[in-house]
Short mmCIF file of C-alpha atoms in Angstrom, two decimals:
data_model
loop_
_atom_site.label_atom_id
_atom_site.label_comp_id
_atom_site.label_asym_id
_atom_site.label_seq_id
_atom_site.Cartn_x
_atom_site.Cartn_y
_atom_site.Cartn_z
CA VAL A 1 4.31 -5.24 27.00
CA HIS A 2 7.25 -6.06 29.41
CA ILE A 3 8.93 -3.52 31.74
CA ASP A 4 12.45 -4.60 33.03
CA GLY A 5 11.54 -8.14 31.75
CA GLU A 6 8.30 -8.10 34.03
CA PRO A 7 4.84 -8.68 32.58
CA PHE A 8 1.83 -7.02 33.71
CA SER A 9 -0.49 -9.12 35.97
CA PRO A 10 -2.73 -10.62 33.70
CA GLU A 11 -5.89 -10.01 35.36
CA SER A 12 -5.21 -6.15 35.69
CA VAL A 13 -3.76 -5.23 32.06
CA ARG A 14 -5.99 -3.05 30.04
CA TYR A 15 -5.58 -1.35 26.72
CA GLU A 16 -7.42 1.57 26.02
CA LEU A 17 -8.41 2.83 22.63
CA ASN A 18 -11.09 4.94 21.05
CA GLY A 19 -12.07 6.10 24.44
CA ARG A 20 -12.64 2.67 25.86
CA GLU A 21 -10.65 0.27 27.93
CA ARG A 22 -10.71 -3.42 26.71
CA ARG A 23 -8.96 -6.61 27.59
CA LEU A 24 -6.44 -8.02 24.87
CA GLU A 25 -8.74 -10.68 23.94
CA GLU A 26 -11.88 -8.43 23.25
CA PHE A 27 -9.88 -7.10 20.26
CA ALA A 28 -9.86 -10.01 18.33
CA GLU A 29 -13.85 -9.64 17.93
CA LEU A 30 -13.84 -6.02 17.10
CA VAL A 31 -14.41 -5.74 13.41
CA ASP A 32 -16.48 -2.46 13.32
CA GLU A 33 -13.79 -0.38 14.81
CA SER A 34 -10.43 0.66 13.63
CA TRP A 35 -7.39 1.59 15.41
CA PHE A 36 -6.42 4.81 13.58
CA THR A 37 -2.73 5.08 12.26
CA THR A 38 -1.88 8.03 14.44
CA ASP A 39 -3.71 7.22 17.60
CA SER A 40 -1.74 6.09 20.59
CA LEU A 41 -3.04 2.82 22.52
CA THR A 42 -2.70 3.23 26.23
CA VAL A 43 -1.72 0.11 28.38
CA SER A 44 -2.47 0.05 32.08
CA GLY A 45 -2.26 -2.40 34.95
CA ASP A 46 -0.53 -3.54 38.00
CA ILE A 47 3.34 -4.35 37.43
CA ASP A 48 6.24 -4.99 39.99
CA VAL A 49 8.78 -2.37 39.02
CA ALA A 50 10.17 0.82 40.63
CA ALA A 51 7.96 3.81 40.18
CA SER A 52 10.83 5.96 39.25
CA GLY A 53 14.01 5.93 37.05
CA GLN A 54 14.86 4.29 33.94
CA HIS A 55 13.29 1.42 32.57
CA ASP A 56 13.58 -0.93 29.74
CA VAL A 57 10.21 -1.11 27.85
CA LEU A 58 9.60 -3.92 25.28
CA VAL A 59 6.24 -3.89 23.13
CA ASN A 60 5.47 -6.78 20.91
CA LEU A 61 2.86 -6.20 18.34
CA LYS A 62 1.32 -9.26 16.27
CA LEU A 63 -0.46 -7.42 13.30
CA TYR A 64 -2.61 -9.36 10.94
CA ILE A 65 -2.70 -8.07 7.49
CA PRO A 66 -6.66 -8.65 6.65
CA TYR A 67 -6.28 -8.35 2.95
CA ILE A 68 -3.34 -10.67 2.55
CA VAL A 69 -4.24 -14.15 2.68
CA THR A 70 -1.67 -17.04 2.36
CA ALA A 71 -1.81 -20.68 2.11
CA HIS A 72 -1.02 -20.67 6.16
CA GLY A 73 -3.76 -18.19 6.76
CA VAL A 74 -4.09 -14.54 7.06
CA LEU A 75 -0.57 -13.02 6.94
CA MET A 76 0.71 -11.93 10.38
CA ILE A 77 3.65 -9.43 11.21
CA ASP A 78 5.25 -10.00 14.56
CA GLU A 79 7.20 -6.89 15.40
CA SER A 80 8.98 -5.84 18.66
CA LEU A 81 10.65 -2.65 19.82
CA GLU A 82 12.68 -2.40 23.01
CA THR A 83 13.61 1.03 24.33
CA GLN A 84 14.65 2.89 27.42
CA MET A 85 12.09 5.09 29.02
CA THR A 86 11.86 7.37 32.12
CA ALA A 87 9.08 6.81 34.45
CA GLU A 88 7.21 10.08 35.37
CA SER A 89 5.63 9.94 38.85
CA ARG A 90 2.20 11.29 38.95
CA MET B 1 -1.45 5.20 -35.18
CA THR B 2 -2.02 5.70 -31.51
CA GLU B 3 -1.68 9.18 -30.32
CA SER B 4 1.03 9.93 -27.65
CA GLY B 5 0.13 9.51 -24.20
CA ARG B 6 0.24 12.34 -21.75
CA PRO B 7 0.29 10.92 -18.20
CA ILE B 8 -1.02 13.03 -15.34
CA GLN B 9 1.42 13.62 -12.61
CA GLY B 10 0.57 12.86 -9.07
CA VAL B 11 1.33 11.41 -5.84
CA THR B 12 -0.10 9.07 -3.09
CA LEU B 13 -0.06 10.40 0.60
CA TYR B 14 1.26 6.84 1.33
CA SER B 15 4.73 8.04 0.08
CA PHE B 16 4.72 10.27 3.40
CA THR B 17 3.65 7.57 5.90
CA ARG B 18 6.74 7.85 7.90
CA ALA B 19 6.26 11.55 8.70
CA PHE B 20 2.58 11.08 9.09
CA HIS B 21 2.90 8.36 11.72
CA ALA B 22 5.45 10.22 13.41
CA ARG B 23 2.97 12.97 13.66
CA GLN B 24 5.23 15.54 12.17
CA VAL B 25 2.62 16.42 9.69
CA ASP B 26 -1.11 15.89 9.60
CA LEU B 27 -3.82 14.99 6.89
CA GLU B 28 -4.13 18.74 5.86
CA GLY B 29 -0.50 19.54 5.99
CA LEU B 30 0.17 16.66 3.81
CA ILE B 31 -2.31 18.07 1.10
CA ARG B 32 -1.01 21.47 1.47
CA ARG B 33 2.67 20.28 1.00
CA VAL B 34 1.66 18.33 -2.12
CA ALA B 35 0.23 21.31 -3.72
CA ALA B 36 2.92 23.68 -2.61
CA ASP B 37 5.78 21.79 -3.82
CA GLY B 38 4.45 20.95 -7.21
CA MET B 39 3.97 17.14 -6.66
CA GLY B 40 0.11 16.88 -8.04
CA PRO B 41 -1.92 17.78 -9.53
CA GLY B 42 -3.09 14.20 -8.85
CA LEU B 43 -3.83 13.26 -5.42
CA GLU B 44 -4.45 9.71 -4.30
CA ILE B 45 -5.20 8.89 -0.54
CA ILE B 46 -5.63 5.37 1.21
CA GLY B 47 -9.02 5.56 3.09
CA PHE B 48 -8.12 3.74 6.25
CA SER B 49 -4.84 5.21 6.65
CA SER B 50 -5.63 8.80 6.36
CA PHE B 51 -9.30 9.55 7.13
CA ARG B 52 -10.27 8.83 10.66
CA GLY B 53 -13.21 6.84 11.21
CA PHE B 54 -13.27 5.42 7.24
CA PRO B 55 -15.63 4.50 5.82
CA HIS B 56 -18.01 6.31 8.17
CA LEU B 57 -17.43 9.82 7.55
CA ASP B 58 -19.88 12.60 8.57
CA ASP B 59 -21.05 15.56 5.98
CA ALA B 60 -18.70 17.98 8.17
CA PHE B 61 -15.55 16.17 7.20
CA VAL B 62 -16.51 15.48 3.69
CA ASP B 63 -17.08 19.30 3.25
CA TRP B 64 -13.79 19.98 4.98
CA PHE B 65 -11.96 17.64 2.74
CA GLN B 66 -13.54 19.06 -0.50
CA GLY B 67 -13.01 22.47 0.68
CA ILE B 68 -8.95 21.75 1.26
CA VAL B 69 -8.87 20.04 -2.19
CA ALA B 70 -10.73 22.85 -4.16
CA GLU B 71 -8.53 25.50 -2.17
CA THR B 72 -5.15 23.59 -3.22
CA GLY B 73 -6.25 23.18 -6.66
CA LEU B 74 -5.43 19.32 -6.59
CA VAL B 75 -7.26 16.72 -8.81
CA LEU B 76 -8.32 13.59 -6.89
CA THR B 77 -7.27 10.49 -8.74
CA ALA B 78 -7.83 7.52 -6.54
CA CYS B 79 -8.83 6.44 -3.08
CA ALA B 80 -7.40 2.83 -2.13
CA VAL B 81 -9.82 0.85 -0.34
CA ASN B 82 -9.28 -2.30 1.36
CA THR B 83 -10.69 -5.83 0.53
CA ASP B 84 -10.13 -7.17 4.30
CA VAL B 85 -11.34 -10.60 3.40
CA GLY B 86 -9.34 -11.80 6.55
CA ILE B 87 -10.60 -9.28 9.03
CA ARG B 88 -12.29 -11.59 11.46
CA ARG B 89 -9.97 -13.88 13.25
CA ASP B 90 -12.35 -17.01 13.34
CA ARG B 91 -13.00 -17.18 9.62
CA LEU B 92 -12.95 -15.46 6.18
CA LEU B 93 -15.82 -13.13 5.46
CA THR B 94 -18.37 -14.73 3.10
CA ASP B 95 -19.09 -13.14 -0.43
CA ASP B 96 -22.17 -11.29 0.97
CA GLU B 97 -20.14 -9.79 3.89
CA LEU B 98 -17.37 -8.85 1.40
CA ILE B 99 -19.63 -7.06 -0.86
CA ASP B 100 -21.24 -5.04 1.99
CA TYR B 101 -17.66 -4.29 3.57
CA MET B 102 -16.57 -3.09 -0.09
CA GLU B 103 -19.91 -1.05 -0.75
CA LEU B 104 -19.42 1.03 2.50
CA GLN B 105 -15.80 1.85 1.45
CA ILE B 106 -16.59 2.63 -2.14
CA SER B 107 -19.52 5.00 -1.47
CA ALA B 108 -17.33 6.96 1.01
CA ALA B 109 -14.68 7.16 -1.62
CA ALA B 110 -17.31 8.40 -4.15
CA ARG B 111 -18.73 11.05 -1.46
CA LEU B 112 -15.46 12.25 -1.01
CA GLY B 113 -15.15 13.14 -4.79
CA PHE B 114 -12.86 10.28 -5.96
CA PRO B 115 -13.35 9.27 -9.41
CA LEU B 116 -11.86 5.74 -8.87
CA ALA B 117 -11.44 3.32 -5.92
CA ARG B 118 -8.39 1.05 -5.82
CA VAL B 119 -9.68 -2.41 -4.74
CA GLN B 120 -7.38 -5.43 -4.07
CA ILE B 121 -6.99 -8.66 -5.72
CA SER B 122 -8.68 -11.01 -3.38
CA LEU B 123 -11.98 -9.98 -5.26
CA SER B 124 -12.72 -12.72 -7.44
CA PRO B 125 -14.23 -12.07 -10.94
CA ASP B 126 -17.63 -12.98 -9.67
CA SER B 127 -17.28 -10.27 -6.82
CA MET B 128 -16.25 -7.75 -9.33
CA GLU B 129 -19.36 -8.40 -11.18
CA ARG B 130 -21.46 -7.81 -8.35
CA LEU B 131 -19.68 -4.61 -7.31
CA LEU B 132 -20.36 -3.33 -11.02
CA PRO B 133 -23.83 -2.10 -10.06
CA VAL B 134 -22.37 -0.58 -6.97
CA ALA B 135 -19.76 1.29 -9.12
CA GLU B 136 -22.44 2.36 -11.55
CA ARG B 137 -24.85 3.67 -8.60
CA HIS B 138 -21.94 5.76 -7.18
CA GLY B 139 -20.38 6.85 -10.48
CA ILE B 140 -16.84 5.51 -9.67
CA THR B 141 -14.55 3.55 -11.57
CA LEU B 142 -13.20 0.21 -9.59
CA GLY B 143 -9.59 -0.84 -10.24
CA ILE B 144 -8.00 -4.03 -9.09
CA GLU B 145 -4.38 -3.38 -8.15
CA VAL B 146 -1.98 -5.72 -9.77
CA HIS B 147 0.82 -5.54 -7.21
CA ALA B 148 3.84 -8.00 -6.62
CA HIS B 149 3.88 -11.06 -6.26
CA HIS B 150 1.00 -10.87 -8.84
CA HIS B 151 1.62 -9.85 -12.44
CA PRO B 152 -0.28 -9.61 -15.78
CA HIS B 153 0.08 -13.03 -16.63
CA HIS B 154 -1.02 -14.38 -13.25
CA PRO B 155 -4.08 -16.71 -13.45
CA GLN B 156 -6.02 -14.48 -11.16
CA VAL B 157 -5.49 -11.41 -13.06
CA GLN B 158 -6.01 -13.35 -16.41
CA ALA B 159 -9.48 -14.51 -14.96
CA LEU B 160 -10.36 -10.98 -14.16
CA ARG B 161 -9.43 -9.55 -17.25
CA ASP B 162 -11.54 -12.09 -19.15
CA ARG B 163 -14.57 -11.25 -16.98
CA TYR B 164 -13.82 -7.40 -17.68
CA GLU B 165 -13.94 -8.14 -21.70
CA SER B 166 -17.03 -9.95 -21.35
CA LEU B 167 -18.78 -7.47 -19.14
CA GLY B 168 -17.39 -4.39 -21.20
CA SER B 169 -17.78 -1.88 -18.78
CA PRO B 170 -15.47 1.38 -18.41
CA LEU B 171 -15.90 1.26 -14.68
CA LEU B 172 -13.93 -2.06 -14.07
CA GLY B 173 -10.27 -2.38 -14.58
CA PHE B 174 -6.77 -2.37 -13.12
CA VAL B 175 -4.42 -0.29 -11.33
CA ALA B 176 -0.79 -1.08 -12.45
CA ASP B 177 1.86 -1.16 -9.78
CA TRP B 178 5.47 -0.77 -11.00
CA GLY B 179 6.51 -2.69 -8.24
CA THR B 180 5.30 -5.80 -10.19
CA THR B 181 8.04 -5.03 -12.93
CA THR B 182 11.37 -4.15 -10.92
CA SER B 183 14.92 -4.82 -12.03
CA GLY B 184 16.69 -5.54 -8.74
CA LEU B 185 16.44 -5.12 -5.04
CA ALA B 186 16.87 -1.35 -3.80
CA PRO B 187 20.06 -0.32 -2.44
CA SER B 188 18.53 1.38 0.51
CA MET B 189 16.84 -1.75 1.35
CA VAL B 190 20.15 -3.72 0.90
CA GLU B 191 21.46 -0.97 3.40
CA ALA B 192 18.88 -1.18 5.89
CA TYR B 193 19.35 -4.98 6.07
CA ARG B 194 23.09 -4.28 6.60
CA ARG B 195 22.40 -1.91 9.52
CA ARG B 196 20.26 -4.47 11.00
CA GLY B 197 23.00 -7.04 11.11
CA ALA B 198 22.66 -9.02 7.76
CA SER B 199 26.08 -10.46 6.80
CA PRO B 200 27.66 -9.43 3.13
CA ALA B 201 27.28 -13.11 2.30
CA LEU B 202 23.44 -12.94 3.09
CA ILE B 203 23.10 -9.97 1.17
CA GLU B 204 24.76 -11.34 -1.80
CA ALA B 205 23.03 -14.52 -1.62
CA ALA B 206 19.78 -12.63 -1.42
CA GLN B 207 20.39 -10.58 -4.48
CA GLN B 208 21.62 -13.80 -6.38
CA LEU B 209 18.54 -15.57 -5.47
CA TRP B 210 16.27 -12.55 -6.70
CA ALA B 211 18.23 -12.32 -9.76
CA GLN B 212 17.58 -16.10 -10.43
CA TYR B 213 14.02 -15.52 -9.95
CA HIS B 214 14.05 -12.49 -12.40
CA ASP B 215 15.62 -14.75 -14.87
CA GLU B 216 13.09 -17.44 -14.31
CA GLY B 217 10.21 -14.97 -14.63
CA PRO B 218 7.40 -14.12 -12.01
CA PRO B 219 5.63 -16.92 -10.20
CA PRO B 220 3.17 -18.42 -12.46
CA THR B 221 0.94 -20.00 -9.24
CA GLU B 222 0.53 -19.53 -5.69
CA PRO B 223 2.27 -22.58 -4.77
CA ALA B 224 5.41 -21.16 -7.03
CA HIS B 225 5.17 -18.00 -4.94
CA GLY B 226 5.04 -19.69 -1.54
CA ALA B 227 8.05 -21.60 -2.44
CA ARG B 228 10.00 -18.56 -3.25
CA PHE B 229 8.80 -16.86 -0.06
CA GLY B 230 10.13 -19.92 1.91
CA SER B 231 13.54 -19.69 0.20
CA PHE B 232 14.13 -16.17 1.25
CA ILE B 233 13.25 -17.30 4.94
CA GLU B 234 15.51 -20.31 4.63
CA LEU B 235 18.19 -18.14 3.09
CA ALA B 236 18.43 -15.67 6.14
CA GLY B 237 18.29 -18.65 8.43
CA ARG B 238 21.19 -20.46 6.67
CA HIS B 239 23.40 -17.17 6.86
CA GLY B 240 22.81 -16.47 10.72
CA SER B 241 19.92 -14.03 10.45
CA PRO B 242 16.65 -15.97 10.90
CA GLU B 243 14.96 -12.82 12.66
CA LEU B 244 15.10 -11.14 9.11
CA GLY B 245 13.84 -14.07 7.31
CA ILE B 246 10.22 -13.09 7.25
CA ASP B 247 10.81 -9.48 6.35
CA LEU B 248 13.11 -10.38 3.73
CA ALA B 249 10.67 -12.72 2.18
CA ILE B 250 7.98 -10.06 2.39
CA ASN B 251 9.97 -7.61 0.68
CA ALA B 252 11.79 -9.76 -1.73
CA THR B 253 8.52 -11.53 -3.23
CA GLY B 254 6.11 -9.01 -2.45
CA LEU B 255 7.68 -5.46 -3.07
CA PHE B 256 10.03 -6.41 -5.86
CA GLY B 257 8.23 -8.21 -8.54
CA PRO B 258 10.32 -9.74 -11.37
CA ALA B 259 7.81 -9.32 -14.38
CA LEU B 260 9.09 -7.72 -17.40
CA VAL B 261 7.67 -4.29 -18.38
CA ASP B 262 6.40 -5.71 -21.52
CA SER B 263 4.10 -7.99 -19.60
CA TRP B 264 1.86 -4.84 -18.86
CA LEU B 265 0.69 -4.88 -22.37
CA GLU B 266 -1.36 -7.99 -21.76
CA ILE B 267 -3.70 -5.88 -19.56
CA MET B 268 -3.11 -2.36 -20.64
CA PRO B 269 -6.56 -1.30 -22.15
CA TRP B 270 -7.80 -2.03 -18.93
CA VAL B 271 -5.34 -0.05 -16.87
CA ARG B 272 -7.31 2.93 -15.35
CA HIS B 273 -4.78 4.21 -12.99
CA VAL B 274 -0.85 3.60 -12.26
CA HIS B 275 0.88 3.46 -8.92
CA GLY B 276 4.49 4.71 -9.83
CA LYS B 277 5.87 2.59 -7.09
CA PHE B 278 9.54 3.35 -6.46
CA PHE B 279 12.18 2.82 -3.69
CA GLY B 280 14.61 5.81 -4.07
CA ILE B 281 16.56 8.08 -6.24
CA ASP B 282 20.35 7.73 -6.75
CA ALA B 283 22.78 10.57 -7.07
CA ALA B 284 22.56 10.48 -10.81
CA GLY B 285 18.62 11.31 -10.45
CA GLU B 286 17.80 7.53 -11.53
CA GLU B 287 15.64 4.70 -9.76
CA PRO B 288 18.17 2.02 -9.53
CA SER B 289 15.68 -0.75 -9.18
CA VAL B 290 12.56 0.32 -11.11
CA PRO B 291 12.77 0.94 -14.76
CA VAL B 292 11.01 4.32 -14.72
CA ARG B 293 12.28 5.56 -18.02
CA GLN B 294 11.04 2.41 -19.58
CA LEU B 295 7.68 2.36 -18.05
CA ILE B 296 6.77 6.00 -18.89
CA ALA B 297 7.88 5.28 -22.46
CA GLN B 298 5.59 2.44 -22.47
CA LEU B 299 2.61 4.41 -21.23
CA VAL B 300 3.35 7.22 -23.60
CA ASP B 301 3.55 4.79 -26.59
CA VAL B 302 0.18 3.18 -25.79
CA GLY B 303 -1.40 6.46 -25.52
CA TYR B 304 -2.19 6.39 -21.80
CA THR B 305 -4.12 9.56 -20.36
CA GLY B 306 -4.57 8.39 -16.96
CA ALA B 307 -2.99 9.42 -13.72
CA ILE B 308 0.44 8.06 -12.11
CA SER B 309 0.73 8.21 -8.57
CA SER B 310 4.27 8.28 -7.43
CA GLU B 311 4.32 5.85 -4.72
CA TYR B 312 7.60 5.97 -2.64
CA GLU B 313 7.63 2.86 -0.57
CA GLY B 314 11.50 2.87 0.52
CA TRP B 315 10.18 4.52 3.72
CA HIS B 316 9.53 1.24 5.27
CA TRP B 317 13.35 0.81 5.84
CA ASN B 318 14.64 4.00 4.82
CA HIS B 319 14.55 6.38 8.22
CA TRP B 320 17.61 8.56 7.19
CA ASP B 321 16.35 10.20 4.04
CA ASP B 322 13.47 12.91 3.54
CA ALA B 323 10.60 11.26 1.60
CA PHE B 324 9.62 14.82 0.09
CA GLY B 325 12.79 15.09 -1.46
CA ILE B 326 12.82 11.68 -2.88
CA VAL B 327 9.46 12.06 -4.37
CA ALA B 328 10.16 15.33 -6.12
CA GLY B 329 13.35 13.59 -7.66
CA GLU B 330 11.23 10.49 -9.02
CA GLN B 331 8.67 12.92 -10.42
CA ALA B 332 11.60 15.17 -12.03
CA LEU B 333 12.61 11.56 -13.49
CA GLN B 334 9.02 10.84 -14.67
CA ARG B 335 9.10 14.36 -16.74
CA ALA B 336 12.58 13.90 -17.96
CA ALA B 337 11.27 10.16 -19.26
CA ALA B 338 7.98 11.49 -20.65
CA ALA B 339 10.06 14.15 -22.83
CA GLU B 340 12.53 11.58 -24.05
CA ALA B 341 9.66 9.53 -25.42
CA GLY B 342 8.18 12.65 -27.21
CA SER B 343 5.53 13.75 -24.95
CA ARG B 344 4.91 15.21 -21.39
CA MET B 345 3.41 14.73 -18.01
CA VAL B 346 0.41 16.66 -17.47
CA LEU B 347 0.81 19.31 -14.61
CA ASP B 348 -1.92 21.91 -15.04
CA ALA B 349 -5.03 20.96 -12.97
CA ALA B 350 -7.60 22.02 -15.41
CA GLU B 351 -6.00 19.85 -18.17
CA ALA B 352 -5.63 17.10 -15.52
CA ARG B 353 -9.27 17.36 -14.63
CA ALA B 354 -10.62 17.29 -18.03
CA GLN B 355 -8.16 14.65 -19.40
CA LEU B 356 -8.95 12.21 -16.22
CA GLY B 357 -12.92 12.71 -16.84
CA ALA B 358 -12.30 11.65 -20.56
CA HIS B 359 -9.90 8.77 -19.79
CA LEU B 360 -12.18 7.03 -17.18
CA ALA B 361 -15.21 7.75 -19.27
CA GLY B 362 -13.78 6.40 -22.34
CA PRO B 363 -14.50 2.61 -23.56
CA ILE B 364 -12.11 0.11 -23.13
CA ARG B 365 -10.34 -0.44 -26.42
CA ALA B 366 -9.04 -3.86 -26.37
CA GLY B 367 -6.71 -5.39 -29.11
#
């Protein structure tokens, strides 16, 4: 995830799913739990951008399709979306 | 002479993925909509996609689900379960792990009341043989989906068919996906690529390359499939749209199979369920890239009495049309095709329930 081209500080970024926060690396080992199709994943962490106003938010997802194994390994789909979002102060 | 087939009309909720993911409608809303709009009586659902926590379901959820199905009068036809052999990042699952992984899902599908579990082609003949006692224990049929880029003459499908023949159980078969036998790339997909910046030259070249592969026939081996996959990536790069390459390759080889409709006859006795895969309906009410009339006529001709799940997959790229109306259009086409072939689709739930039970219990009559 990038906001206005800035990444989160690697030490601080956490991903919350199924009621628990994890670091990105922890997801790779997680095989007994699913990300349900209609659940949101919440990303949090420190980032050096203005707390208000419009921001360009870029999300990149690398999705492995575990039932399709090709000659080059498990099929991976790399998808990105960039959109403008307005920050809400809390 | 074989008695004319009467396929059971139905739908898979996968057709409505875009609305479901957008949270415009939930599982209960989808089931009620299918019943209210007459898109059943057959109902197919993908376990992981639609049931939160699948395959670990509590009794209260199972009761709730069966209550909704009973109330709406729909007939459960198939639960799609996943053969996630590549779920670990470090290695593939071992055979033992995969069997355990499958049994959990198969037993969940049976608990929910589904008579058939759709499984996937990474299961070997040996694994299917090991899963037969699981199917017997849970009283459920297992159908390996034959989906592009695979096809009835592919060595993996032939090996499965040979094993099925020697095991002789009515509980092992295939799910035939119509995307295996298409006649061209979908106009809506072409339009989506155009909107994403594909040049007219790229679009024309992709259609020509697909037509060439259609003329040559489906890929006989995995390396042949890999070469075709690579050729679409290369084509997109050569025409200035490298970012579309993998997407085009996945769709052109994995959604639009070039096998001939007649090739289904190779495995027809083992076809226990059908995915009526399609991508759109044109202004004349026809499917421009899937020969629906020919496919229905074939099922009528061979005496098929199982279910067809209309499976709309144009939603991947078509974000401008309503999936419910498109499915209704395809089912009207199926009904017209069945009438044209001298038969009809089964729409009545009680008739569908009795017929599906007999279809799945009956022995496989090969050749």
